[in-house]
Short mmCIF file of C-alpha atoms in Angstrom, two decimals:
data_model
loop_
_atom_site.label_atom_id
_atom_site.label_comp_id
_atom_site.label_asym_id
_atom_site.label_seq_id
_atom_site.Cartn_x
_atom_site.Cartn_y
_atom_site.Cartn_z
CA MET A 1 25.72 46.74 -0.43
CA PRO A 2 23.35 49.57 -1.80
CA LYS A 3 20.78 50.61 1.12
CA ARG A 4 17.80 50.50 -1.33
CA ASN A 5 18.67 46.35 -2.00
CA LYS A 6 19.55 45.81 1.89
CA THR A 7 16.36 47.49 2.90
CA SER A 8 14.35 45.40 0.43
CA LEU A 9 16.00 42.12 1.49
CA LEU A 10 15.17 43.12 5.09
CA ALA A 11 11.19 43.66 3.96
CA GLN A 12 11.32 40.30 2.22
CA ASN A 13 12.70 38.70 5.05
CA HIS A 14 10.11 40.08 7.17
CA LEU A 15 7.26 39.14 4.95
CA ALA A 16 8.66 35.53 4.64
CA GLY A 17 9.10 35.37 8.59
CA GLN A 18 5.16 36.49 8.87
CA ILE A 19 4.28 34.24 6.42
CA LEU A 20 5.70 31.08 8.16
CA GLN A 21 4.68 32.51 11.40
CA ASN A 22 1.19 32.33 10.23
CA VAL A 23 1.39 29.06 8.43
CA LEU A 24 2.58 27.60 11.68
CA LEU A 25 -0.04 29.00 13.63
CA GLU A 26 -3.02 27.86 11.26
CA ARG A 27 -1.30 24.39 11.77
CA LYS A 28 -1.41 24.91 15.65
CA LEU A 29 -4.80 25.65 15.67
CA TRP A 30 -5.62 22.83 12.96
CA LEU A 31 -3.90 20.54 15.51
CA GLN A 32 -5.78 21.87 18.36
CA ARG A 33 -9.06 21.29 16.56
CA MET A 34 -8.40 17.55 15.84
CA LEU A 35 -7.45 17.19 19.15
CA ASP A 36 -10.01 18.85 20.93
CA PRO A 37 -12.68 15.97 22.67
CA ARG A 38 -15.33 18.09 21.19
CA ARG A 39 -14.11 17.61 17.54
CA ASN A 40 -13.13 14.18 18.10
CA VAL A 41 -14.08 12.99 14.61
CA GLU A 42 -13.41 8.92 15.25
CA TYR A 43 -15.29 9.15 18.62
CA GLU A 44 -18.67 11.15 17.25
CA CYS A 45 -18.96 8.55 14.33
CA GLY A 46 -18.55 5.44 16.60
CA HIS A 47 -15.54 4.52 15.32
CA PRO A 48 -13.38 2.49 17.75
CA GLU A 49 -9.77 3.09 18.31
CA VAL A 50 -8.33 -0.24 18.77
CA VAL A 51 -9.64 -3.36 16.68
CA THR A 52 -8.53 -6.81 17.50
CA CYS A 53 -8.07 -9.87 15.81
CA GLU A 54 -11.48 -11.16 16.94
CA ASP A 55 -13.05 -8.03 15.42
CA TYR A 56 -11.54 -8.50 12.20
CA ARG A 57 -12.76 -12.15 12.51
CA HIS A 58 -16.25 -11.07 13.32
CA LEU A 59 -16.35 -8.60 10.44
CA PHE A 60 -15.27 -11.22 8.25
CA LEU A 61 -17.82 -14.06 9.38
CA ARG A 62 -20.60 -11.73 9.53
CA GLY A 63 -19.83 -8.98 7.25
CA ASP A 64 -20.92 -9.37 3.48
CA ILE A 65 -18.43 -6.66 2.38
CA ALA A 66 -15.81 -7.34 4.60
CA ALA A 67 -15.41 -11.14 3.59
CA ARG A 68 -14.93 -9.15 0.11
CA VAL A 69 -12.17 -6.85 1.12
CA VAL A 70 -10.71 -9.59 2.30
CA SER A 71 -11.51 -12.44 -0.53
CA VAL A 72 -11.01 -9.93 -3.55
CA TRP A 73 -7.45 -10.42 -4.08
CA PRO A 74 -6.70 -13.84 -3.41
CA GLU A 75 -9.70 -14.94 -5.58
CA GLU A 76 -8.37 -13.05 -8.24
CA SER A 77 -4.89 -14.01 -8.32
CA TRP A 78 -5.62 -17.38 -7.64
CA ALA A 79 -8.20 -17.36 -10.70
CA GLU A 80 -5.65 -19.10 -12.75
CA ARG A 81 -4.23 -22.21 -11.36
CA PRO A 82 -0.53 -22.32 -11.33
CA ILE A 83 1.47 -25.00 -13.25
CA ILE A 84 4.69 -26.58 -11.06
CA PHE A 85 7.08 -28.62 -13.25
CA GLU A 86 10.68 -29.38 -13.58
CA THR A 87 11.43 -29.64 -16.97
CA GLU A 88 9.46 -28.44 -20.20
CA GLU A 89 9.69 -32.01 -21.63
CA ASP A 90 6.70 -34.21 -22.24
CA THR A 91 7.71 -37.09 -20.39
CA GLU A 92 6.74 -36.35 -16.42
CA THR A 93 9.53 -36.63 -14.14
CA GLU A 94 9.48 -38.41 -10.79
CA PHE A 95 9.02 -35.19 -9.14
CA GLU A 96 6.15 -34.01 -11.34
CA LYS A 97 4.40 -37.43 -10.99
CA ALA A 98 4.64 -37.22 -7.09
CA TRP A 99 3.32 -33.76 -7.38
CA ASN A 100 0.24 -34.21 -9.24
CA ALA A 101 -0.51 -37.62 -7.45
CA LEU A 102 -0.41 -35.15 -4.26
CA GLU A 103 -2.41 -32.38 -5.49
CA LYS A 104 -5.00 -34.77 -6.90
CA ARG A 105 -5.13 -36.37 -3.00
CA LEU A 106 -5.23 -33.55 -1.17
CA ARG A 107 -6.18 -30.61 -3.43
CA ILE A 108 -3.39 -28.65 -2.39
CA LEU A 109 -3.67 -26.03 -4.56
CA SER A 110 -7.44 -25.14 -3.11
CA THR A 111 -6.17 -25.17 0.03
CA LEU A 112 -3.54 -22.40 -0.75
CA LEU A 113 -6.39 -20.15 -1.98
CA ARG A 114 -7.86 -20.76 1.38
CA ALA A 115 -5.04 -20.13 3.17
CA ASP A 116 -4.18 -16.78 1.10
CA ILE A 117 -7.66 -15.88 2.34
CA LEU A 118 -7.38 -16.67 6.07
CA SER A 119 -4.00 -14.94 6.57
CA GLY A 120 -5.67 -12.02 5.55
CA ILE A 121 -8.27 -11.69 8.12
CA GLY A 122 -5.35 -10.66 10.96
CA ARG A 123 -1.91 -10.21 10.48
CA PHE A 124 -0.95 -13.70 9.40
CA GLY A 125 -2.18 -17.37 9.05
CA VAL A 126 -0.37 -20.66 8.83
CA ILE A 127 -0.83 -24.23 7.13
CA LEU A 128 -0.47 -27.10 9.65
CA LEU A 129 1.14 -29.91 7.57
CA GLY A 130 -0.01 -33.49 9.42
CA LEU A 131 3.08 -35.55 8.77
CA ASN A 132 2.87 -39.59 9.45
CA ASP A 133 6.05 -39.53 11.51
CA GLY A 134 4.54 -40.95 14.84
CA LYS A 135 6.05 -37.74 16.72
CA PRO A 136 4.03 -35.00 18.63
CA LEU A 137 3.72 -31.54 16.94
CA SER A 138 5.73 -29.82 19.43
CA GLU A 139 8.84 -31.74 18.02
CA PRO A 140 10.90 -31.00 15.04
CA ALA A 141 10.04 -32.78 11.93
CA ALA A 142 13.10 -34.69 10.44
CA GLY A 143 14.34 -32.92 7.15
CA VAL A 144 15.24 -29.57 8.32
CA ASN A 145 17.34 -28.31 11.42
CA GLU A 146 16.84 -25.35 13.51
CA ARG A 147 18.67 -22.79 11.12
CA GLY A 148 16.00 -24.19 8.37
CA GLU A 149 18.30 -26.06 6.03
CA PRO A 150 18.18 -29.44 4.99
CA GLU A 151 19.16 -32.02 7.00
CA GLY A 152 19.36 -36.11 6.23
CA ALA A 153 16.82 -37.63 3.94
CA PRO A 154 13.70 -38.60 5.17
CA LYS A 155 10.69 -40.51 3.86
CA HIS A 156 7.82 -38.96 5.24
CA ASP A 157 4.14 -39.11 3.78
CA LEU A 158 1.74 -35.73 3.86
CA LEU A 159 -1.91 -36.93 5.42
CA TYR A 160 -3.54 -33.57 5.54
CA LEU A 161 -3.24 -29.93 5.56
CA ARG A 162 -5.22 -27.26 7.44
CA PRO A 163 -4.99 -23.95 6.95
CA LEU A 164 -6.15 -21.31 10.15
CA ASP A 165 -6.27 -17.71 10.59
CA GLU A 166 -4.63 -15.42 13.05
CA GLY A 167 -7.45 -15.81 15.60
CA LEU A 168 -6.71 -19.56 16.14
CA VAL A 169 -3.02 -19.15 16.35
CA THR A 170 -0.60 -17.71 18.82
CA ILE A 171 3.35 -17.53 18.50
CA SER A 172 4.44 -18.69 21.85
CA LYS A 173 8.24 -18.42 21.00
CA LEU A 174 10.49 -16.86 18.83
CA GLN A 175 14.15 -17.27 17.43
CA THR A 176 16.33 -15.21 19.64
CA ASP A 177 19.96 -16.25 18.32
CA PRO A 178 21.00 -13.49 16.12
CA THR A 179 23.37 -15.79 14.54
CA ASN A 180 20.44 -18.11 13.25
CA PRO A 181 19.26 -17.49 9.83
CA ARG A 182 15.82 -17.83 11.40
CA TYR A 183 16.36 -15.23 13.52
CA GLY A 184 13.00 -13.22 14.72
CA GLN A 185 11.29 -15.89 12.83
CA PRO A 186 8.58 -18.19 15.02
CA VAL A 187 9.80 -21.54 16.78
CA LEU A 188 6.58 -22.69 18.15
CA TYR A 189 2.91 -21.69 17.73
CA ASP A 190 -0.35 -22.70 19.92
CA LEU A 191 -2.89 -23.74 17.84
CA ARG A 192 -6.44 -24.50 18.70
CA PHE A 193 -9.17 -26.01 16.31
CA GLU A 194 -12.64 -24.99 16.15
CA ASP A 195 -15.22 -27.45 17.55
CA GLN A 196 -16.92 -29.17 14.73
CA GLY A 197 -19.98 -30.63 16.06
CA ASP A 198 -19.48 -33.02 18.69
CA LEU A 199 -15.68 -33.76 17.66
CA LYS A 200 -13.62 -31.68 19.72
CA ILE A 201 -9.77 -31.36 18.79
CA GLN A 202 -7.38 -30.69 21.50
CA SER A 203 -4.80 -27.48 20.82
CA GLY A 204 -1.30 -27.65 21.67
CA GLN A 205 2.08 -26.67 20.87
CA VAL A 206 3.12 -27.22 17.13
CA HIS A 207 6.67 -26.74 16.14
CA TRP A 208 7.77 -24.36 13.25
CA SER A 209 9.18 -27.21 10.97
CA ARG A 210 5.44 -28.13 10.60
CA ILE A 211 4.00 -24.85 9.65
CA ILE A 212 3.85 -22.84 6.51
CA HIS A 213 3.70 -19.36 8.10
CA LEU A 214 1.65 -17.02 5.52
CA ALA A 215 1.63 -13.00 5.86
CA ASP A 216 0.41 -10.44 3.56
CA ASN A 217 0.98 -6.77 3.35
CA ARG A 218 4.34 -6.85 4.94
CA THR A 219 5.54 -3.80 5.99
CA SER A 220 8.10 -3.66 9.08
CA SER A 221 7.98 -7.20 10.17
CA ASP A 222 8.27 -10.58 8.48
CA ILE A 223 6.22 -12.44 10.14
CA TYR A 224 3.14 -9.92 10.77
CA GLY A 225 1.77 -8.26 8.21
CA VAL A 226 -1.45 -5.51 7.61
CA PRO A 227 -4.84 -6.96 8.01
CA ARG A 228 -6.59 -6.25 4.90
CA MET A 229 -9.39 -4.62 6.58
CA GLU A 230 -7.35 -2.23 8.84
CA LYS A 231 -7.53 0.84 6.25
CA VAL A 232 -11.07 0.43 5.50
CA VAL A 233 -12.59 -0.95 8.92
CA ASN A 234 -14.23 2.54 9.59
CA ARG A 235 -15.65 2.34 6.35
CA LEU A 236 -17.11 -1.12 6.99
CA LEU A 237 -18.65 -0.16 10.23
CA ASP A 238 -20.31 2.98 8.22
CA ILE A 239 -21.72 0.38 5.46
CA LYS A 240 -23.25 -1.54 8.64
CA LYS A 241 -24.72 1.83 9.81
CA ILE A 242 -26.29 2.55 6.37
CA ALA A 243 -27.31 -1.10 5.97
CA GLY A 244 -29.01 -1.94 8.99
CA GLY A 245 -30.72 1.80 9.22
CA SER A 246 -32.07 1.29 5.75
CA GLY A 247 -33.74 -1.98 6.90
CA GLU A 248 -35.13 -0.11 9.95
CA MET A 249 -36.11 2.94 8.28
CA PHE A 250 -38.16 0.28 5.86
CA TRP A 251 -39.47 -1.61 8.63
CA LYS A 252 -40.71 1.58 10.51
CA GLY A 253 -41.60 3.51 7.69
CA GLY A 254 -42.82 1.52 4.93
CA PHE A 255 -46.18 1.21 7.24
CA PRO A 256 -47.67 4.37 7.72
CA GLY A 257 -48.06 5.44 11.41
CA ILE A 258 -51.30 6.39 13.02
CA SER A 259 -51.87 9.52 15.47
CA MET A 260 -54.64 9.16 17.47
CA GLU A 261 -56.05 12.77 18.44
CA ALA A 262 -58.69 14.09 20.94
CA MET A 263 -61.29 15.93 18.82
CA PRO A 264 -61.17 19.95 19.71
CA ASN A 265 -64.72 20.88 19.55
CA ALA A 266 -65.99 18.14 21.91
CA ASP A 267 -68.71 19.65 24.11
CA GLU A 268 -67.86 17.45 26.67
CA VAL A 269 -64.92 15.69 28.47
CA VAL A 270 -64.36 12.24 27.13
CA ASP A 271 -63.13 9.38 29.08
CA PHE A 272 -60.81 7.56 26.92
CA ASP A 273 -60.20 4.07 27.35
CA THR A 274 -56.64 3.68 26.56
CA LYS A 275 -56.82 -0.26 26.63
CA ASP A 276 -59.50 -0.34 24.43
CA LEU A 277 -57.76 2.05 22.04
CA LYS A 278 -54.40 -0.25 22.32
CA ASP A 279 -56.46 -3.88 21.44
CA GLN A 280 -58.34 -1.40 18.30
CA LEU A 281 -54.64 -0.52 17.10
CA GLU A 282 -53.10 -3.89 17.48
CA ALA A 283 -56.11 -5.47 15.75
CA TYR A 284 -55.44 -2.98 12.49
CA MET A 285 -51.89 -3.11 12.57
CA ASN A 286 -51.48 -6.68 13.06
CA GLY A 287 -54.57 -8.27 12.01
CA LEU A 288 -56.86 -8.12 8.92
CA GLN A 289 -59.35 -5.77 10.88
CA ARG A 290 -59.50 -2.53 8.60
CA TYR A 291 -61.25 0.03 10.58
CA LEU A 292 -60.85 1.83 13.79
CA ALA A 293 -64.13 2.55 16.21
CA THR A 294 -62.99 5.54 18.21
CA VAL A 295 -65.21 7.93 20.52
CA GLY A 296 -64.08 11.51 20.64
CA MET A 297 -60.93 10.94 18.80
CA THR A 298 -59.59 11.39 15.20
CA SER A 299 -57.02 9.07 13.77
CA LYS A 300 -54.06 10.88 11.39
CA GLN A 301 -52.02 9.01 9.11
CA LEU A 302 -48.20 9.91 9.75
CA THR A 303 -46.41 10.98 6.45
CA VAL A 304 -44.13 8.30 5.72
CA GLN A 305 -40.51 9.02 5.20
CA VAL A 306 -37.98 6.49 3.74
CA ALA A 307 -34.72 7.82 2.14
CA ASP A 308 -32.47 6.03 -0.63
CA PRO A 309 -29.41 4.57 0.94
CA GLY A 310 -28.10 4.18 -2.65
CA PRO A 311 -25.69 6.90 -2.96
CA HIS A 312 -24.37 6.96 0.94
CA LEU A 313 -23.29 3.40 0.01
CA GLU A 314 -21.78 4.16 -3.09
CA VAL A 315 -19.63 6.34 -1.51
CA GLN A 316 -18.62 4.33 0.89
CA LEU A 317 -18.03 1.53 -1.38
CA ARG A 318 -15.97 3.81 -3.63
CA LEU A 319 -13.50 4.82 -0.64
CA ILE A 320 -13.13 1.24 0.15
CA SER A 321 -12.16 0.32 -3.82
CA VAL A 322 -9.74 3.47 -3.48
CA ALA A 323 -7.94 1.95 -0.50
CA ILE A 324 -7.55 -1.48 -1.07
CA GLY A 325 -6.73 -0.64 -5.06
CA VAL A 326 -9.23 -2.44 -6.73
CA PRO A 327 -11.59 -0.79 -9.29
CA TRP A 328 -14.78 -0.15 -8.26
CA ARG A 329 -16.79 -2.01 -10.82
CA ILE A 330 -14.52 -5.20 -10.06
CA PHE A 331 -14.93 -4.99 -6.18
CA LEU A 332 -18.63 -4.85 -7.08
CA GLY A 333 -18.49 -8.07 -8.75
CA SER A 334 -18.15 -9.79 -12.34
CA GLU A 335 -21.30 -8.56 -13.84
CA ALA A 336 -20.14 -4.70 -13.01
CA ALA A 337 -16.47 -5.81 -14.28
CA GLN A 338 -17.65 -6.10 -17.51
CA LEU A 339 -18.55 -2.41 -17.79
CA ALA A 340 -14.95 -1.40 -16.04
CA SER A 341 -12.78 0.84 -18.34
CA VAL A 342 -9.97 -0.03 -20.48
CA GLN A 343 -7.44 1.98 -18.16
CA ASP A 344 -8.99 0.58 -15.06
CA MET A 345 -8.88 -3.09 -16.57
CA ARG A 346 -4.98 -2.62 -17.53
CA ALA A 347 -4.16 -0.98 -13.91
CA TRP A 348 -5.59 -3.99 -12.57
CA ASN A 349 -3.96 -6.62 -14.33
CA ARG A 350 -0.66 -4.76 -13.54
CA ARG A 351 -1.32 -4.95 -9.68
CA LEU A 352 -2.57 -8.50 -9.86
CA HIS A 353 0.39 -9.79 -12.07
CA ARG A 354 2.57 -8.19 -9.80
CA ARG A 355 0.97 -10.17 -6.89
CA ARG A 356 1.07 -13.35 -8.81
CA GLU A 357 4.84 -13.10 -9.28
CA ASP A 358 6.18 -10.96 -6.43
CA TYR A 359 3.98 -12.46 -3.41
CA LEU A 360 2.56 -15.98 -4.27
CA PRO A 361 5.66 -17.96 -5.41
CA PRO A 362 7.98 -16.66 -3.35
CA TYR A 363 6.17 -16.52 -0.15
CA VAL A 364 3.22 -19.07 -0.60
CA ILE A 365 4.07 -21.82 -3.19
CA SER A 366 8.08 -22.18 -2.70
CA PRO A 367 7.69 -22.01 0.87
CA LEU A 368 5.53 -25.21 0.65
CA LEU A 369 7.21 -27.09 -1.92
CA ASP A 370 10.77 -26.72 -0.29
CA ARG A 371 9.68 -27.91 2.96
CA LEU A 372 7.82 -30.79 1.26
CA ILE A 373 11.04 -31.45 -0.56
CA ASN A 374 13.09 -31.24 2.57
CA LEU A 375 10.61 -33.25 4.51
CA GLY A 376 11.04 -36.30 1.78
CA VAL A 377 7.32 -35.74 0.84
CA LEU A 378 8.52 -35.19 -2.56
CA PRO A 379 11.52 -35.94 -4.26
CA ARG A 380 14.21 -33.61 -4.72
CA PRO A 381 14.00 -32.28 -8.35
CA SER A 382 17.01 -30.30 -10.56
CA GLN A 383 14.81 -27.59 -10.43
CA TYR A 384 11.29 -26.46 -10.39
CA ILE A 385 9.16 -23.97 -12.13
CA ILE A 386 6.09 -22.36 -11.17
CA HIS A 387 4.29 -20.62 -13.97
#
């Protein structure tokens, strides 16, 4: 190799090594800044490191935007009710008659919408199937074996469906047999019901054959999904700060304060009656009195400072809409959705169609129909179609 080329190559390698060393040093300094407690962004912003299921449930029940985050995908997905049928012929089959009667009596599709919403508060949700078999809920229901396969030909009637979120459900036992098709799936659940007035329903264990398990946003687990609020919980807390601070700011700043100051040029020392001054101010601010009678003092109105929270709220809402994959105007509601661009609507419709095809039929509707068929609640069809 010529000497000049060899020297040039060494120089290039030396320069590349210096660049790599500088990049690694900058990354090390960046990590040190991020890990420095004095620069802990989450701590300074008041964002919790751990968020429990009860925290998510509280946000859903008390948070307006949090409830929208949880319900926007289910509500839009179920806006068009699915049609379930066995054949495309005009004559109703026995399966179609039984399904239509069951849907009319128990409003199953509406219950599935509720369950879809509730399952997104935490990591999963369940639907309890109330059967008339007379057995305790902890015992298996006849019609399916422990492998989840149809067994026998039972005849059951469905009395009720109860959707519950994770806050009311605990998985107490899992299938540990690796040769079982249900390996890693729940075997027993612990359910508790919320008090409904004076009616207190006892909680207890329930066998999996009486449960339909729902888990949205699944990643590495088949029984636990990612809560819909997890990605945006910091934004939801920031919105509470901005909205709550806005109300407090208007409450304190909308009515101007008053500063009471002693007159600097007074020739003699004035003995102030603080109790009388307090009574005067309370009568002026809380009553109909429109004057202040003071001696040796002057009153000044403090400048009102009320900022517009709109731009700050809009930033947070836009970040949430990006994180959950919902166009900004659609996330705000129907009136704003009418102004959404054509590109936004096309992208949104594609995402919505994917959820309607890839999640609702295989993971919500079909598991319920298959279970009802195996338990003898519905007659076994040659096939069924979910449109």
